[in-house]
XYZ file of C-alpha atoms in Angstrom:
388
model
C -61.314 46.298 -12.842
C -58.940 43.316 -12.860
C -57.545 42.589 -16.311
C -58.262 38.991 -17.282
C -56.247 36.827 -19.636
C -57.645 35.804 -23.001
C -58.828 32.192 -23.056
C -59.147 29.570 -25.779
C -60.869 26.208 -26.082
C -58.252 23.702 -27.227
C -60.185 20.444 -27.061
C -63.757 19.168 -27.023
C -65.317 15.746 -26.722
C -68.686 14.128 -26.195
C -70.482 10.809 -26.105
C -73.463 9.965 -28.227
C -76.709 11.119 -26.628
C -79.638 8.766 -26.120
C -80.389 5.682 -24.069
C -76.945 4.537 -22.932
C -75.840 1.670 -20.689
C -72.808 3.453 -19.196
C -72.830 4.957 -15.714
C -72.872 8.715 -15.265
C -69.218 8.712 -14.169
C -68.138 6.514 -17.081
C -69.866 8.830 -19.565
C -68.162 11.855 -18.059
C -64.792 10.131 -18.276
C -65.369 9.155 -21.917
C -66.208 12.734 -22.899
C -63.287 14.126 -20.897
C -60.786 11.706 -22.419
C -62.055 12.580 -25.895
C -61.528 16.274 -25.156
C -58.014 15.645 -23.826
C -57.125 13.560 -26.879
C -58.548 16.288 -29.102
C -55.993 18.812 -27.842
C -53.147 16.353 -27.323
C -52.083 17.642 -23.910
C -51.046 15.479 -20.983
C -53.646 14.837 -18.301
C -51.314 16.132 -15.613
C -51.432 19.573 -17.235
C -55.067 19.977 -16.137
C -55.117 22.069 -12.962
C -58.854 22.331 -12.227
C -62.035 20.488 -13.176
C -65.651 21.657 -13.052
C -68.548 19.265 -13.603
C -72.071 20.342 -14.501
C -74.880 18.075 -13.332
C -78.479 18.680 -12.303
C -80.299 15.562 -11.110
C -77.562 12.962 -10.707
C -78.049 12.522 -6.980
C -81.825 12.167 -7.333
C -81.831 9.750 -10.285
C -78.667 7.721 -9.672
C -78.093 8.204 -5.942
C -74.525 9.228 -6.674
C -72.967 12.344 -5.175
C -69.349 13.577 -5.496
C -69.537 13.284 -9.271
C -66.740 15.784 -9.894
C -64.364 13.976 -7.547
C -65.211 10.548 -8.947
C -64.807 11.735 -12.524
C -61.465 13.391 -11.808
C -60.099 10.372 -9.956
C -61.270 8.032 -12.741
C -59.347 10.236 -15.176
C -56.240 9.913 -13.043
C -56.349 13.527 -11.868
C -55.194 13.821 -8.270
C -54.850 16.735 -5.905
C -56.445 19.369 -8.135
C -59.565 21.350 -7.168
C -62.705 19.645 -8.497
C -66.118 21.264 -8.246
C -69.642 20.233 -9.162
C -71.871 23.091 -10.311
C -75.658 23.101 -10.670
C -77.883 25.556 -12.459
C -80.673 23.246 -13.643
C -80.461 22.851 -17.426
C -77.694 25.486 -17.613
C -75.315 23.420 -15.464
C -73.010 22.565 -18.369
C -72.726 26.157 -19.511
C -71.915 27.272 -15.976
C -69.214 24.587 -15.648
C -67.555 25.895 -18.805
C -67.725 29.485 -17.589
C -66.071 28.527 -14.313
C -63.254 26.805 -16.202
C -62.837 29.885 -18.414
C -62.736 32.216 -15.405
C -60.222 29.998 -13.625
C -57.810 30.334 -16.544
C -58.639 33.983 -17.235
C -57.876 34.916 -13.622
C -54.534 33.136 -13.690
C -55.468 30.511 -11.100
C -54.717 27.781 -13.641
C -53.068 27.501 -17.017
C -55.323 24.630 -18.114
C -58.813 23.766 -16.843
C -61.516 21.338 -17.867
C -65.312 21.474 -17.889
C -67.423 18.316 -18.022
C -71.197 17.938 -18.176
C -72.960 14.621 -17.577
C -76.436 13.266 -16.894
C -78.002 9.806 -16.609
C -81.781 9.871 -17.037
C -83.231 7.020 -19.122
C -82.748 4.301 -16.496
C -85.329 6.017 -14.278
C -89.126 5.939 -14.746
C -90.496 8.923 -16.661
C -92.491 10.105 -13.648
C -89.391 10.148 -11.466
C -87.445 12.097 -14.103
C -90.282 14.592 -14.535
C -90.437 15.076 -10.774
C -86.680 15.541 -10.531
C -86.668 18.141 -13.302
C -89.563 19.918 -11.590
C -87.139 20.517 -8.732
C -86.046 23.559 -10.743
C -89.441 25.098 -9.968
C -90.015 26.908 -6.667
C -91.394 24.107 -4.489
C -93.092 26.490 -2.040
C -95.158 28.146 -4.768
C -94.934 26.644 -8.259
C -94.484 23.070 -7.066
C -97.789 23.041 -5.186
C -99.674 23.937 -8.349
C -98.611 20.725 -10.080
C -97.025 22.713 -12.889
C -94.283 20.964 -14.861
C -91.917 22.379 -17.465
C -93.988 21.063 -20.395
C -96.922 22.878 -18.798
C -94.905 26.072 -18.415
C -93.767 26.070 -22.036
C -97.291 25.176 -23.110
C -98.342 28.464 -21.506
C -95.517 30.218 -23.373
C -96.799 28.777 -26.663
C -100.386 29.807 -25.911
C -99.297 33.342 -25.113
C -97.142 33.539 -28.246
C -100.050 32.476 -30.440
C -102.393 34.997 -28.848
C -99.954 37.918 -28.945
C -98.592 37.464 -32.458
C -101.422 35.608 -34.195
C -98.945 32.843 -34.890
C -99.855 29.189 -35.270
C -98.262 25.961 -34.117
C -97.827 24.797 -37.702
C -95.128 27.467 -38.054
C -93.588 26.530 -34.704
C -93.608 22.865 -35.771
C -91.070 23.796 -38.439
C -88.515 24.031 -35.625
C -88.891 20.279 -35.142
C -88.857 19.584 -38.888
C -85.588 21.520 -39.247
C -84.006 19.945 -36.177
C -84.792 16.396 -37.248
C -83.473 17.081 -40.753
C -80.205 18.342 -39.264
C -79.978 15.310 -36.986
C -80.165 12.735 -39.773
C -76.444 13.030 -40.520
C -75.305 13.678 -36.944
C -74.347 10.392 -35.236
C -74.420 11.855 -31.702
C -78.148 12.629 -31.946
C -80.802 10.516 -30.246
C -83.633 11.120 -32.755
C -82.407 10.948 -36.355
C -85.516 10.430 -38.468
C -87.037 13.236 -40.527
C -90.610 14.245 -39.721
C -93.211 16.511 -41.299
C -95.105 19.354 -39.660
C -98.220 17.196 -39.923
C -96.519 14.417 -37.971
C -95.423 16.884 -35.308
C -98.919 18.262 -34.857
C -100.375 14.761 -34.949
C -98.157 13.408 -32.189
C -99.400 12.811 -28.651
C -100.728 15.913 -26.819
C -98.528 16.842 -23.842
C -99.439 20.354 -22.696
C -101.694 22.277 -25.056
C -100.675 23.321 -27.656
C -97.438 21.320 -27.365
C -97.250 17.811 -28.755
C -94.764 15.063 -27.913
C -92.506 15.940 -30.842
C -92.355 19.556 -29.656
C -90.480 18.323 -26.563
C -86.832 17.337 -26.232
C -86.320 13.690 -25.243
C -85.048 12.477 -21.880
C -81.491 11.325 -22.565
C -78.160 10.144 -21.233
C -74.823 11.615 -22.267
C -71.767 13.693 -21.484
C -69.658 16.408 -23.092
C -66.427 18.164 -22.146
C -64.053 20.968 -23.074
C -60.462 21.865 -22.219
C -59.493 25.532 -21.956
C -56.179 27.332 -21.573
C -54.709 30.783 -22.048
C -54.541 32.101 -25.609
C -50.784 32.466 -25.202
C -50.470 28.760 -24.464
C -52.963 27.809 -27.186
C -50.882 29.525 -29.853
C -47.958 27.248 -28.983
C -49.998 24.067 -29.389
C -50.810 22.205 -32.574
C -54.439 21.957 -33.615
C -57.183 24.524 -34.102
C -57.764 26.492 -30.900
C -60.942 28.550 -30.667
C -60.845 31.886 -28.861
C -63.437 32.836 -26.250
C -64.764 36.291 -27.130
C -67.360 36.352 -24.354
C -68.506 34.198 -21.451
C -71.490 35.595 -19.572
C -73.823 34.259 -16.887
C -76.964 36.008 -15.684
C -79.932 35.223 -13.460
C -83.631 35.745 -14.001
C -86.997 34.677 -12.631
C -86.664 31.588 -10.375
C -90.427 31.155 -10.021
C -93.491 31.650 -12.221
C -94.781 34.576 -10.165
C -91.544 36.437 -10.950
C -91.931 36.034 -14.722
C -92.971 39.438 -16.051
C -93.768 38.112 -19.525
C -94.120 34.649 -21.014
C -92.763 36.041 -24.288
C -89.226 36.724 -23.094
C -86.604 35.420 -20.675
C -84.893 38.361 -19.012
C -81.795 36.311 -18.206
C -81.324 35.637 -21.921
C -81.789 39.230 -23.053
C -79.386 40.444 -20.362
C -76.795 37.769 -21.095
C -76.964 38.440 -24.824
C -76.504 42.183 -24.377
C -73.551 41.695 -22.039
C -71.971 39.060 -24.281
C -72.224 41.179 -27.422
C -70.635 44.089 -25.564
C -67.890 41.884 -24.136
C -67.162 40.425 -27.572
C -67.369 43.793 -29.322
C -69.925 42.540 -31.837
C -73.673 42.571 -32.529
C -76.117 39.772 -33.263
C -75.595 40.441 -36.981
C -71.964 39.347 -36.674
C -72.850 35.833 -35.471
C -72.547 33.127 -38.134
C -73.902 30.063 -36.315
C -75.960 29.492 -33.159
C -76.676 26.646 -30.765
C -79.514 27.709 -28.463
C -81.642 26.122 -25.774
C -84.569 24.532 -27.648
C -85.914 22.379 -24.820
C -89.276 22.806 -26.563
C -90.000 24.022 -30.077
C -91.472 27.275 -28.801
C -88.312 27.840 -26.734
C -86.194 28.064 -29.890
C -88.556 30.699 -31.261
C -88.540 32.841 -28.108
C -84.796 32.370 -27.542
C -83.949 33.423 -31.097
C -85.845 36.661 -30.537
C -84.333 37.260 -27.091
C -80.838 36.815 -28.535
C -81.535 39.576 -31.034
C -81.668 37.561 -34.237
C -85.311 38.453 -34.924
C -87.815 41.035 -33.793
C -90.473 39.918 -31.330
C -93.129 37.850 -33.048
C -90.970 37.054 -36.096
C -89.105 33.972 -34.887
C -91.630 31.330 -35.940
C -92.050 32.728 -39.439
C -88.255 32.949 -39.791
C -87.984 29.212 -39.207
C -90.786 28.565 -41.689
C -89.002 30.728 -44.279
C -85.771 28.736 -43.917
C -83.823 31.611 -42.377
C -82.513 29.372 -39.573
C -81.598 26.393 -41.778
C -77.965 25.341 -42.190
C -77.822 27.309 -45.441
C -79.989 30.158 -44.125
C -79.031 33.668 -43.087
C -78.584 32.698 -39.427
C -78.248 28.914 -38.945
C -79.689 27.845 -35.597
C -79.036 24.434 -34.049
C -77.330 22.784 -37.035
C -76.470 19.930 -34.656
C -80.145 19.014 -34.325
C -80.518 20.873 -31.036
C -81.979 19.539 -27.827
C -85.103 18.421 -29.670
C -83.190 15.885 -31.762
C -79.812 15.467 -30.076
C -81.473 14.906 -26.724
C -81.218 16.777 -23.447
C -79.148 15.083 -20.734
C -79.503 18.290 -18.794
C -76.069 18.611 -17.193
C -74.328 17.905 -20.498
C -76.326 20.116 -22.848
C -74.395 23.366 -22.427
C -71.110 21.675 -23.284
C -72.656 19.750 -26.186
C -73.698 23.102 -27.638
C -70.125 24.376 -27.322
C -68.832 21.147 -28.897
C -70.918 21.902 -31.986
C -69.861 25.553 -32.172
C -66.180 24.605 -31.865
C -66.505 22.041 -34.649
C -68.331 24.587 -36.817
C -65.555 27.150 -36.351
C -62.935 24.492 -37.103
C -64.746 23.564 -40.315
C -65.311 20.014 -39.048
C -69.063 19.960 -38.350
C -71.384 17.357 -39.838
C -73.760 20.069 -41.061
C -71.086 22.639 -41.807
C -72.102 26.293 -42.077
C -70.132 28.007 -44.829
C -67.447 30.476 -43.744
C -68.436 30.346 -40.058
C -66.032 32.467 -38.005
C -68.158 33.562 -35.021
C -70.475 31.247 -33.087
C -72.791 31.618 -30.089
C -73.956 29.037 -27.537
C -76.957 29.781 -25.299
C -77.844 27.618 -22.282
C -80.952 28.330 -20.158
C -82.007 26.841 -16.814
C -85.324 26.601 -15.015
C -88.007 29.171 -15.770
C -85.236 31.421 -17.045
C -83.588 31.473 -13.621
C -80.060 31.183 -14.976
C -78.478 31.633 -18.383
C -75.067 31.439 -20.011
C -74.073 32.887 -23.364
C -70.691 31.985 -24.830
C -69.335 33.629 -27.987
C -66.420 31.996 -29.804
C -64.278 32.779 -32.848
C -61.659 31.008 -34.946
C -59.802 34.308 -35.367
C -57.134 33.768 -32.741
């Protein structure tokens, strides 16, 4: 097996998430420039750029986003690549940047994630996102992702005798965390009663159980650990970067209570990092819906099956809990500009490990970011540490 170099994240940046007036390219440039300024390197040191985006061509009509973003940054002649893995596009872009440095093809690489969604009608956005379903089979049924996760919630309730009042605590926690986080779209606290009383979307999910359609961008700069040690700042070491694939269509899903891509990615990542789930201090996971946080937290090994909802209710996943999950506010409160989400998660983990987060977890030294696409068709898990 080829020996890979150790890699570190030396800079991160992101825009606010929400309803923004900037173009998708402008947002990507803003996030990228913030990441470059964060690590204080020169732009001409960047030797490769990867951009994660899912529905940019459908919603904005703009292709060649990686090339346009790179040229707008003043980067010329370097390889630039757009990657797409539905909602995991940002996580995949980061992994490609990490692998490019680890393999020695570049000393410095950048990952950017960007999405522009709010300027389009809701129906058009919903249809574009449904493109991550198999159009030959799932698409004909009229199923959407809220419908799919509604089925997940129904199955979870039936299997574990859980109730949506417990699951609603995911939203309560997320909104509480978002109050102090200026990048978040939804920053007002809510009660479980308000969550359950919001507009029905896909039984038993309510509107507040769903992440909001959003605009935004995030970025990260990576380099070799050897180079990072020579730079000023607070580099964060990559312990593991894993990508797996799972069921790309509903008929391939063996159980609505687990995502095989997540369980596989978690197992591989823990092995690669030489740790277990118990060693993780802070987590940013893919809570596209409230029930998704519950299932994901179990798949990642933080709780036994059927215990995730009660763990949230007990405060175990709060910022001051035993295993803080989504201290940023998560997708539910920060928003979910799909191509940017994976890198926004990493932004939060990096800030946590640097001791600079808005909702700082005490003594955080190991963090995990989990990004999931489609019906669990693709997944990335990234494990980071400040012990470099």
